[in-house]
Amino acid sequence: GMLRASKLGIPPSTGDANAVTVDTYAQNLADWLAFLAGQPGVDARRLGVIGHSEGGLVALYAVAEGYASPRTIVLLASPGRHLDVILKEQLLARNAEAGATQAQLDELGRQVDEMLEAVRTSTGTALGMTPELQANPVAPLFANAAGLLRSEIALDPAALAGRVQVPVAVLQGEKD
């Protein structure tokens, strides 16, 4: 059997998708595994986790931090490097593909760096939009989920994988 779960706030799941951190998602994973383990005919010693993209980072974190103890983890297109580095690379690459000039890419890089620094130094779930951040077109894209982004950019997926004591299968590696 299989349980496919949606993140908080993503239908049919309820809750506030912005009022979460990676710890919230790790606890959700632990709760889902406990639910499955309690079902008739389920062997709790044989449960595994498949995490896609951000879900792979959550799976690694949940197991490395002791929230969950699946028998195995499968990562599908999950990040292998710090999320802030990937985020900046992806934003710059998409804009370069769309024909942005080098000057525009340099400005976008500055805007992304400013937003990431604001997220790193913020508290709470949302980013306080200072006048400087209001003038930054990138900041509003991430302002409501600053707490989640802050918790995720602090993670090193490779270090987490090194702390996991169960088999990990990586399929398709990191997305560009």
Short mmCIF file of N, CA, C and O in Angstrom, two decimals, residues 49-174:
data_model
loop_
_atom_site.label_atom_id
_atom_site.label_comp_id
_atom_site.label_asym_id
_atom_site.label_seq_id
_atom_site.Cartn_x
_atom_site.Cartn_y
_atom_site.Cartn_z
N VAL A 49 10.01 5.88 2.46
CA VAL A 49 9.57 7.24 2.14
C VAL A 49 10.11 7.60 0.76
O VAL A 49 11.29 7.37 0.47
N ILE A 50 9.24 8.17 -0.08
CA ILE A 50 9.64 8.73 -1.36
C ILE A 50 9.42 10.23 -1.26
O ILE A 50 8.31 10.68 -0.97
N GLY A 51 10.46 11.00 -1.49
CA GLY A 51 10.36 12.45 -1.44
C GLY A 51 10.73 13.06 -2.78
O GLY A 51 11.80 12.78 -3.31
N HIS A 52 9.83 13.89 -3.32
CA HIS A 52 10.09 14.56 -4.59
C HIS A 52 10.46 16.02 -4.35
O HIS A 52 9.79 16.72 -3.59
N SER A 53 11.55 16.48 -4.95
CA SER A 53 12.00 17.86 -4.87
C SER A 53 12.15 18.28 -3.40
O SER A 53 12.92 17.68 -2.66
N GLU A 54 11.40 19.27 -2.96
CA GLU A 54 11.46 19.73 -1.57
C GLU A 54 11.15 18.58 -0.61
O GLU A 54 11.72 18.50 0.48
N GLY A 55 10.28 17.66 -1.03
CA GLY A 55 9.93 16.52 -0.19
C GLY A 55 11.13 15.62 0.10
O GLY A 55 11.20 14.99 1.15
N GLY A 56 12.08 15.56 -0.81
CA GLY A 56 13.30 14.80 -0.57
C GLY A 56 14.15 15.43 0.51
O GLY A 56 14.71 14.75 1.36
N LEU A 57 14.24 16.75 0.49
CA LEU A 57 14.97 17.47 1.53
C LEU A 57 14.31 17.24 2.89
O LEU A 57 14.98 16.98 3.89
N VAL A 58 12.98 17.29 2.91
CA VAL A 58 12.24 17.03 4.15
C VAL A 58 12.48 15.61 4.64
O VAL A 58 12.71 15.39 5.83
N ALA A 59 12.46 14.64 3.73
CA ALA A 59 12.69 13.24 4.12
C ALA A 59 14.07 13.07 4.74
O ALA A 59 14.21 12.44 5.80
N LEU A 60 15.09 13.62 4.10
CA LEU A 60 16.45 13.53 4.66
C LEU A 60 16.51 14.17 6.04
O LEU A 60 17.08 13.61 6.98
N TYR A 61 15.94 15.36 6.16
CA TYR A 61 15.95 16.07 7.43
C TYR A 61 15.21 15.29 8.51
O TYR A 61 15.71 15.14 9.63
N ALA A 62 14.03 14.78 8.17
CA ALA A 62 13.22 14.05 9.16
C ALA A 62 13.96 12.83 9.69
O ALA A 62 13.92 12.55 10.90
N VAL A 63 14.64 12.12 8.82
CA VAL A 63 15.36 10.92 9.26
C VAL A 63 16.64 11.31 10.00
O VAL A 63 16.94 10.76 11.06
N ALA A 64 17.40 12.27 9.48
CA ALA A 64 18.64 12.69 10.13
C ALA A 64 18.39 13.26 11.52
O ALA A 64 19.19 13.06 12.43
N GLU A 65 17.25 13.94 11.70
CA GLU A 65 16.94 14.56 12.99
C GLU A 65 16.13 13.66 13.91
O GLU A 65 15.75 14.06 15.01
N GLY A 66 15.84 12.43 13.47
CA GLY A 66 15.16 11.47 14.34
C GLY A 66 13.65 11.58 14.40
O GLY A 66 13.02 10.96 15.24
N TYR A 67 13.05 12.34 13.52
CA TYR A 67 11.58 12.41 13.48
C TYR A 67 10.99 11.09 13.00
O TYR A 67 9.91 10.70 13.43
N ALA A 68 11.67 10.45 12.05
CA ALA A 68 11.14 9.24 11.43
C ALA A 68 12.26 8.25 11.19
O ALA A 68 13.42 8.63 11.06
N SER A 69 11.88 6.97 11.13
CA SER A 69 12.86 5.90 10.90
C SER A 69 12.33 4.92 9.84
O SER A 69 12.05 3.76 10.15
N PRO A 70 12.21 5.38 8.59
CA PRO A 70 11.77 4.45 7.56
C PRO A 70 12.87 3.45 7.24
O PRO A 70 14.03 3.65 7.60
N ARG A 71 12.49 2.40 6.55
CA ARG A 71 13.47 1.38 6.18
C ARG A 71 14.38 1.88 5.05
O ARG A 71 15.55 1.51 4.96
N THR A 72 13.83 2.74 4.18
CA THR A 72 14.59 3.29 3.06
C THR A 72 14.01 4.64 2.66
O THR A 72 12.87 4.95 3.02
N ILE A 73 14.79 5.40 1.93
CA ILE A 73 14.35 6.69 1.40
C ILE A 73 14.66 6.70 -0.09
O ILE A 73 15.76 6.32 -0.51
N VAL A 74 13.71 7.17 -0.89
CA VAL A 74 13.93 7.37 -2.32
C VAL A 74 13.77 8.87 -2.59
O VAL A 74 12.76 9.47 -2.23
N LEU A 75 14.78 9.47 -3.20
CA LEU A 75 14.76 10.90 -3.51
C LEU A 75 14.56 11.07 -5.01
O LEU A 75 15.31 10.53 -5.81
N LEU A 76 13.55 11.84 -5.38
CA LEU A 76 13.24 12.12 -6.79
C LEU A 76 13.47 13.60 -7.07
O LEU A 76 12.78 14.44 -6.50
N ALA A 77 14.45 13.91 -7.89
CA ALA A 77 14.75 15.30 -8.27
C ALA A 77 14.85 16.20 -7.04
O ALA A 77 14.30 17.29 -7.00
N SER A 78 15.57 15.73 -6.04
CA SER A 78 15.71 16.48 -4.78
C SER A 78 17.01 17.29 -4.79
O SER A 78 17.97 16.93 -5.46
N PRO A 79 17.03 18.39 -4.05
CA PRO A 79 18.24 19.22 -4.03
C PRO A 79 19.41 18.48 -3.39
O PRO A 79 19.25 17.79 -2.39
N GLY A 80 20.58 18.65 -3.98
CA GLY A 80 21.80 18.07 -3.43
C GLY A 80 22.73 19.12 -2.86
O GLY A 80 23.78 18.80 -2.32
N ARG A 81 22.35 20.39 -3.02
CA ARG A 81 23.14 21.50 -2.50
C ARG A 81 22.23 22.45 -1.74
O ARG A 81 21.01 22.28 -1.74
N HIS A 82 22.82 23.45 -1.11
CA HIS A 82 22.03 24.43 -0.35
C HIS A 82 20.97 25.05 -1.26
O HIS A 82 21.25 25.44 -2.40
N LEU A 83 19.76 25.16 -0.75
CA LEU A 83 18.62 25.63 -1.52
C LEU A 83 18.78 27.08 -1.99
O LEU A 83 18.32 27.44 -3.07
N ASP A 84 19.45 27.93 -1.20
CA ASP A 84 19.62 29.32 -1.62
C ASP A 84 20.49 29.42 -2.88
O ASP A 84 20.21 30.22 -3.77
N VAL A 85 21.49 28.58 -2.99
CA VAL A 85 22.36 28.56 -4.18
C VAL A 85 21.56 28.11 -5.39
O VAL A 85 21.62 28.73 -6.46
N ILE A 86 20.78 27.05 -5.22
CA ILE A 86 19.96 26.53 -6.33
C ILE A 86 18.91 27.56 -6.75
O ILE A 86 18.71 27.80 -7.94
N LEU A 87 18.26 28.18 -5.78
CA LEU A 87 17.23 29.18 -6.07
C LEU A 87 17.80 30.32 -6.91
O LEU A 87 17.22 30.69 -7.94
N LYS A 88 18.95 30.84 -6.52
CA LYS A 88 19.56 31.95 -7.27
C LYS A 88 19.95 31.48 -8.67
O LYS A 88 19.67 32.17 -9.66
N GLU A 89 20.57 30.32 -8.77
CA GLU A 89 20.98 29.80 -10.09
C GLU A 89 19.77 29.63 -11.00
O GLU A 89 19.82 29.97 -12.19
N GLN A 90 18.67 29.08 -10.47
CA GLN A 90 17.49 28.85 -11.30
C GLN A 90 16.86 30.16 -11.76
O GLN A 90 16.47 30.29 -12.92
N LEU A 91 16.75 31.14 -10.86
CA LEU A 91 16.17 32.42 -11.25
C LEU A 91 17.02 33.10 -12.32
O LEU A 91 16.49 33.64 -13.31
N LEU A 92 18.34 33.07 -12.16
CA LEU A 92 19.22 33.69 -13.15
C LEU A 92 19.15 32.94 -14.48
O LEU A 92 19.10 33.56 -15.55
N ALA A 93 19.14 31.62 -14.44
CA ALA A 93 19.09 30.82 -15.66
C ALA A 93 17.80 31.07 -16.43
O ALA A 93 17.83 31.23 -17.67
N ARG A 94 16.67 31.10 -15.73
CA ARG A 94 15.39 31.32 -16.42
C ARG A 94 15.35 32.70 -17.07
O ARG A 94 14.82 32.86 -18.16
N ASN A 95 15.89 33.69 -16.38
CA ASN A 95 15.89 35.04 -16.95
C ASN A 95 16.87 35.16 -18.11
O ASN A 95 16.60 35.86 -19.08
N ALA A 96 18.00 34.46 -18.03
CA ALA A 96 18.95 34.45 -19.15
C ALA A 96 18.31 33.79 -20.37
O ALA A 96 18.44 34.30 -21.49
N GLU A 97 17.60 32.69 -20.15
CA GLU A 97 16.90 32.01 -21.25
C GLU A 97 15.84 32.91 -21.88
O GLU A 97 15.56 32.80 -23.07
N ALA A 98 15.26 33.78 -21.07
CA ALA A 98 14.22 34.69 -21.57
C ALA A 98 14.81 35.92 -22.25
O ALA A 98 14.07 36.80 -22.70
N GLY A 99 16.15 36.01 -22.31
CA GLY A 99 16.79 37.11 -23.03
C GLY A 99 17.27 38.27 -22.20
O GLY A 99 17.58 39.33 -22.75
N ALA A 100 17.36 38.10 -20.88
CA ALA A 100 17.85 39.20 -20.03
C ALA A 100 19.30 39.54 -20.39
O ALA A 100 20.09 38.67 -20.73
N THR A 101 19.62 40.82 -20.30
CA THR A 101 21.00 41.27 -20.54
C THR A 101 21.86 40.96 -19.32
O THR A 101 21.33 40.67 -18.24
N GLN A 102 23.16 41.06 -19.48
CA GLN A 102 24.05 40.82 -18.34
C GLN A 102 23.78 41.83 -17.22
O GLN A 102 23.80 41.48 -16.05
N ALA A 103 23.51 43.08 -17.59
CA ALA A 103 23.20 44.09 -16.57
C ALA A 103 21.92 43.72 -15.81
O ALA A 103 21.85 43.87 -14.58
N GLN A 104 20.93 43.22 -16.53
CA GLN A 104 19.68 42.79 -15.87
C GLN A 104 19.93 41.59 -14.97
O GLN A 104 19.37 41.51 -13.87
N LEU A 105 20.75 40.66 -15.42
CA LEU A 105 21.08 39.49 -14.60
C LEU A 105 21.85 39.90 -13.35
O LEU A 105 21.61 39.36 -12.27
N ASP A 106 22.77 40.85 -13.50
CA ASP A 106 23.52 41.34 -12.34
C ASP A 106 22.58 41.97 -11.32
O ASP A 106 22.70 41.74 -10.11
N GLU A 107 21.60 42.76 -11.80
CA GLU A 107 20.64 43.40 -10.90
C GLU A 107 19.75 42.34 -10.25
O GLU A 107 19.47 42.41 -9.05
N LEU A 108 19.30 41.36 -11.01
CA LEU A 108 18.51 40.28 -10.44
C LEU A 108 19.30 39.53 -9.38
O LEU A 108 18.76 39.22 -8.31
N GLY A 109 20.56 39.25 -9.63
CA GLY A 109 21.40 38.59 -8.64
C GLY A 109 21.49 39.39 -7.35
O GLY A 109 21.41 38.84 -6.25
N ARG A 110 21.61 40.71 -7.48
CA ARG A 110 21.65 41.58 -6.30
C ARG A 110 20.32 41.52 -5.55
O ARG A 110 20.28 41.43 -4.32
N GLN A 111 19.21 41.53 -6.27
CA GLN A 111 17.89 41.47 -5.66
C GLN A 111 17.68 40.14 -4.93
O GLN A 111 17.13 40.11 -3.82
N VAL A 112 18.11 39.05 -5.54
CA VAL A 112 17.98 37.73 -4.90
C VAL A 112 18.83 37.69 -3.64
O VAL A 112 18.37 37.23 -2.58
N ASP A 113 20.06 38.18 -3.72
CA ASP A 113 20.93 38.20 -2.54
C ASP A 113 20.32 39.03 -1.41
O ASP A 113 20.36 38.63 -0.24
N GLU A 114 19.74 40.18 -1.76
CA GLU A 114 19.09 41.05 -0.76
C GLU A 114 17.92 40.33 -0.11
O GLU A 114 17.75 40.35 1.11
N MET A 115 17.10 39.65 -0.92
CA MET A 115 15.95 38.91 -0.39
C MET A 115 16.42 37.78 0.51
O MET A 115 15.89 37.59 1.61
N LEU A 116 17.42 37.02 0.07
CA LEU A 116 17.91 35.90 0.88
C LEU A 116 18.50 36.38 2.20
O LEU A 116 18.28 35.75 3.24
N GLU A 117 19.22 37.49 2.19
CA GLU A 117 19.77 38.01 3.43
C GLU A 117 18.65 38.46 4.37
O GLU A 117 18.70 38.22 5.58
N ALA A 118 17.60 39.06 3.82
CA ALA A 118 16.45 39.46 4.63
C ALA A 118 15.77 38.24 5.23
O ALA A 118 15.38 38.25 6.41
N VAL A 119 15.64 37.18 4.45
CA VAL A 119 15.03 35.94 4.95
C VAL A 119 15.89 35.35 6.06
O VAL A 119 15.38 34.95 7.10
N ARG A 120 17.21 35.28 5.84
CA ARG A 120 18.12 34.70 6.85
C ARG A 120 18.04 35.43 8.19
O ARG A 120 18.17 34.81 9.23
N THR A 121 17.87 36.73 8.14
CA THR A 121 17.89 37.53 9.37
C THR A 121 16.49 37.81 9.92
O THR A 121 16.36 38.48 10.94
N SER A 122 15.47 37.30 9.26
CA SER A 122 14.10 37.53 9.71
C SER A 122 13.73 36.56 10.83
O SER A 122 14.43 35.60 11.10
N THR A 123 12.61 36.86 11.45
CA THR A 123 12.03 35.97 12.45
C THR A 123 10.56 35.78 12.07
O THR A 123 9.99 36.59 11.34
N GLY A 124 9.96 34.73 12.56
CA GLY A 124 8.56 34.50 12.25
C GLY A 124 8.38 33.87 10.88
O GLY A 124 9.34 33.54 10.20
N THR A 125 7.12 33.75 10.49
CA THR A 125 6.82 33.04 9.25
C THR A 125 6.86 33.94 8.02
O THR A 125 7.12 33.47 6.92
N ALA A 126 6.61 35.24 8.18
CA ALA A 126 6.58 36.16 7.04
C ALA A 126 7.71 37.16 7.12
O ALA A 126 8.22 37.48 8.20
N LEU A 127 8.10 37.66 5.96
CA LEU A 127 9.17 38.64 5.86
C LEU A 127 8.58 40.03 6.03
O LEU A 127 7.62 40.39 5.34
N GLY A 128 9.15 40.80 6.97
CA GLY A 128 8.74 42.19 7.13
C GLY A 128 9.19 42.98 5.91
O GLY A 128 10.38 43.03 5.62
N MET A 129 8.24 43.55 5.21
CA MET A 129 8.55 44.25 3.97
C MET A 129 8.95 45.70 4.23
O MET A 129 8.12 46.60 4.26
N THR A 130 10.25 45.91 4.43
CA THR A 130 10.80 47.26 4.60
C THR A 130 10.66 48.02 3.28
O THR A 130 10.41 47.41 2.23
N PRO A 131 10.85 49.33 3.30
CA PRO A 131 10.79 50.08 2.03
C PRO A 131 11.79 49.54 0.99
O PRO A 131 11.47 49.47 -0.19
N GLU A 132 12.97 49.11 1.45
CA GLU A 132 13.96 48.55 0.52
C GLU A 132 13.44 47.26 -0.12
O GLU A 132 13.60 47.04 -1.32
N LEU A 133 12.83 46.40 0.71
CA LEU A 133 12.32 45.13 0.18
C LEU A 133 11.08 45.35 -0.69
O LEU A 133 10.85 44.60 -1.63
N GLN A 134 10.29 46.38 -0.39
CA GLN A 134 9.13 46.68 -1.23
C GLN A 134 9.57 47.09 -2.63
O GLN A 134 8.85 46.86 -3.60
N ALA A 135 10.77 47.67 -2.74
CA ALA A 135 11.30 48.07 -4.05
C ALA A 135 11.98 46.91 -4.77
O ALA A 135 12.38 47.05 -5.92
N ASN A 136 12.10 45.78 -4.10
CA ASN A 136 12.77 44.60 -4.66
C ASN A 136 11.70 43.67 -5.24
O ASN A 136 10.90 43.11 -4.51
N PRO A 137 11.66 43.48 -6.56
CA PRO A 137 10.60 42.66 -7.15
C PRO A 137 10.67 41.17 -6.79
O PRO A 137 9.69 40.45 -6.94
N VAL A 138 11.79 40.71 -6.26
CA VAL A 138 11.93 39.30 -5.89
C VAL A 138 11.35 39.04 -4.50
O VAL A 138 10.75 37.99 -4.26
N ALA A 139 11.50 39.98 -3.60
CA ALA A 139 11.11 39.77 -2.20
C ALA A 139 9.64 39.36 -2.01
O ALA A 139 9.37 38.43 -1.25
N PRO A 140 8.68 39.99 -2.70
CA PRO A 140 7.28 39.58 -2.49
C PRO A 140 7.00 38.13 -2.88
O PRO A 140 6.07 37.52 -2.36
N LEU A 141 7.80 37.58 -3.77
CA LEU A 141 7.60 36.19 -4.20
C LEU A 141 7.83 35.20 -3.06
O LEU A 141 7.28 34.10 -3.07
N PHE A 142 8.63 35.59 -2.08
CA PHE A 142 9.02 34.69 -1.00
C PHE A 142 8.63 35.21 0.38
O PHE A 142 8.85 34.53 1.37
N ALA A 143 8.05 36.40 0.45
CA ALA A 143 7.78 37.05 1.73
C ALA A 143 6.88 36.23 2.65
O ALA A 143 7.13 36.14 3.85
N ASN A 144 5.82 35.64 2.11
CA ASN A 144 4.86 34.94 2.96
C ASN A 144 5.39 33.62 3.51
O ASN A 144 4.87 33.11 4.49
N ALA A 145 6.39 33.04 2.86
CA ALA A 145 6.94 31.76 3.30
C ALA A 145 8.37 31.91 3.81
O ALA A 145 9.17 30.96 3.72
N ALA A 146 8.69 33.05 4.38
CA ALA A 146 10.06 33.31 4.83
C ALA A 146 10.52 32.32 5.89
O ALA A 146 11.68 31.89 5.90
N GLY A 147 9.63 31.93 6.79
CA GLY A 147 10.02 30.98 7.84
C GLY A 147 10.41 29.63 7.27
O GLY A 147 11.41 29.03 7.69
N LEU A 148 9.64 29.15 6.30
CA LEU A 148 9.97 27.88 5.66
C LEU A 148 11.27 28.01 4.88
O LEU A 148 12.17 27.16 5.02
N LEU A 149 11.40 29.05 4.09
CA LEU A 149 12.61 29.24 3.30
C LEU A 149 13.83 29.36 4.21
O LEU A 149 14.87 28.76 3.94
N ARG A 150 13.71 30.12 5.29
CA ARG A 150 14.83 30.28 6.24
C ARG A 150 15.24 28.93 6.79
O ARG A 150 16.43 28.61 6.88
N SER A 151 14.28 28.10 7.16
CA SER A 151 14.61 26.79 7.73
C SER A 151 15.23 25.87 6.69
O SER A 151 16.08 25.04 7.02
N GLU A 152 14.83 26.01 5.44
CA GLU A 152 15.36 25.13 4.40
C GLU A 152 16.73 25.56 3.89
O GLU A 152 17.58 24.70 3.62
N ILE A 153 16.98 26.86 3.77
CA ILE A 153 18.28 27.28 3.26
C ILE A 153 19.39 27.05 4.28
O ILE A 153 20.56 27.04 3.92
N ALA A 154 19.00 26.80 5.51
CA ALA A 154 20.01 26.49 6.54
C ALA A 154 20.50 25.04 6.43
O ALA A 154 21.49 24.68 7.06
N LEU A 155 19.82 24.24 5.62
CA LEU A 155 20.14 22.81 5.54
C LEU A 155 21.16 22.52 4.44
O LEU A 155 21.11 23.11 3.37
N ASP A 156 22.05 21.58 4.71
CA ASP A 156 23.01 21.07 3.74
C ASP A 156 22.58 19.65 3.39
O ASP A 156 22.78 18.73 4.20
N PRO A 157 21.94 19.45 2.24
CA PRO A 157 21.44 18.11 1.90
C PRO A 157 22.51 17.02 1.94
O PRO A 157 22.24 15.90 2.38
N ALA A 158 23.71 17.33 1.50
CA ALA A 158 24.78 16.32 1.51
C ALA A 158 25.14 15.93 2.94
O ALA A 158 25.34 14.75 3.23
N ALA A 159 25.19 16.89 3.84
CA ALA A 159 25.49 16.58 5.24
C ALA A 159 24.35 15.77 5.86
O ALA A 159 24.61 14.84 6.64
N LEU A 160 23.11 16.11 5.53
CA LEU A 160 21.97 15.35 6.05
C LEU A 160 22.06 13.90 5.56
O LEU A 160 21.85 12.97 6.34
N ALA A 161 22.35 13.71 4.28
CA ALA A 161 22.44 12.37 3.72
C ALA A 161 23.53 11.56 4.43
O ALA A 161 23.38 10.36 4.65
N GLY A 162 24.60 12.22 4.82
CA GLY A 162 25.68 11.55 5.54
C GLY A 162 25.29 11.10 6.94
O GLY A 162 25.93 10.23 7.51
N ARG A 163 24.24 11.70 7.49
CA ARG A 163 23.77 11.35 8.83
C ARG A 163 22.66 10.32 8.82
O ARG A 163 22.24 9.85 9.88
N VAL A 164 22.15 9.99 7.65
CA VAL A 164 21.06 9.04 7.53
C VAL A 164 21.61 7.63 7.52
O VAL A 164 22.52 7.32 6.75
N GLN A 165 21.05 6.77 8.37
CA GLN A 165 21.56 5.41 8.52
C GLN A 165 20.71 4.36 7.82
O GLN A 165 20.74 3.21 8.19
N VAL A 166 19.93 4.79 6.82
CA VAL A 166 19.13 3.85 6.03
C VAL A 166 19.53 4.01 4.58
O VAL A 166 20.08 5.05 4.19
N PRO A 167 19.25 3.02 3.74
CA PRO A 167 19.57 3.16 2.31
C PRO A 167 18.83 4.34 1.69
O PRO A 167 17.66 4.56 1.96
N VAL A 168 19.54 5.08 0.86
CA VAL A 168 18.96 6.22 0.15
C VAL A 168 19.19 6.01 -1.34
O VAL A 168 20.32 5.84 -1.77
N ALA A 169 18.11 6.00 -2.10
CA ALA A 169 18.19 5.91 -3.56
C ALA A 169 17.91 7.28 -4.14
O ALA A 169 16.95 7.94 -3.75
N VAL A 170 18.77 7.75 -5.04
CA VAL A 170 18.60 9.06 -5.66
C VAL A 170 18.26 8.84 -7.13
O VAL A 170 19.04 8.22 -7.87
N LEU A 171 17.11 9.34 -7.54
CA LEU A 171 16.66 9.20 -8.92
C LEU A 171 16.55 10.58 -9.55
O LEU A 171 15.89 11.46 -9.02
N GLN A 172 17.21 10.79 -10.65
CA GLN A 172 17.19 12.01 -11.44
C GLN A 172 17.99 13.14 -10.81
O GLN A 172 18.13 14.18 -11.41
N GLY A 173 18.54 12.98 -9.66
CA GLY A 173 19.38 14.03 -9.08
C GLY A 173 18.66 15.36 -8.97
O GLY A 173 17.45 15.44 -8.99
N GLU A 174 19.46 16.41 -8.90
CA GLU A 174 18.96 17.76 -8.69
C GLU A 174 18.44 18.35 -9.99
O GLU A 174 19.04 18.20 -11.03
#
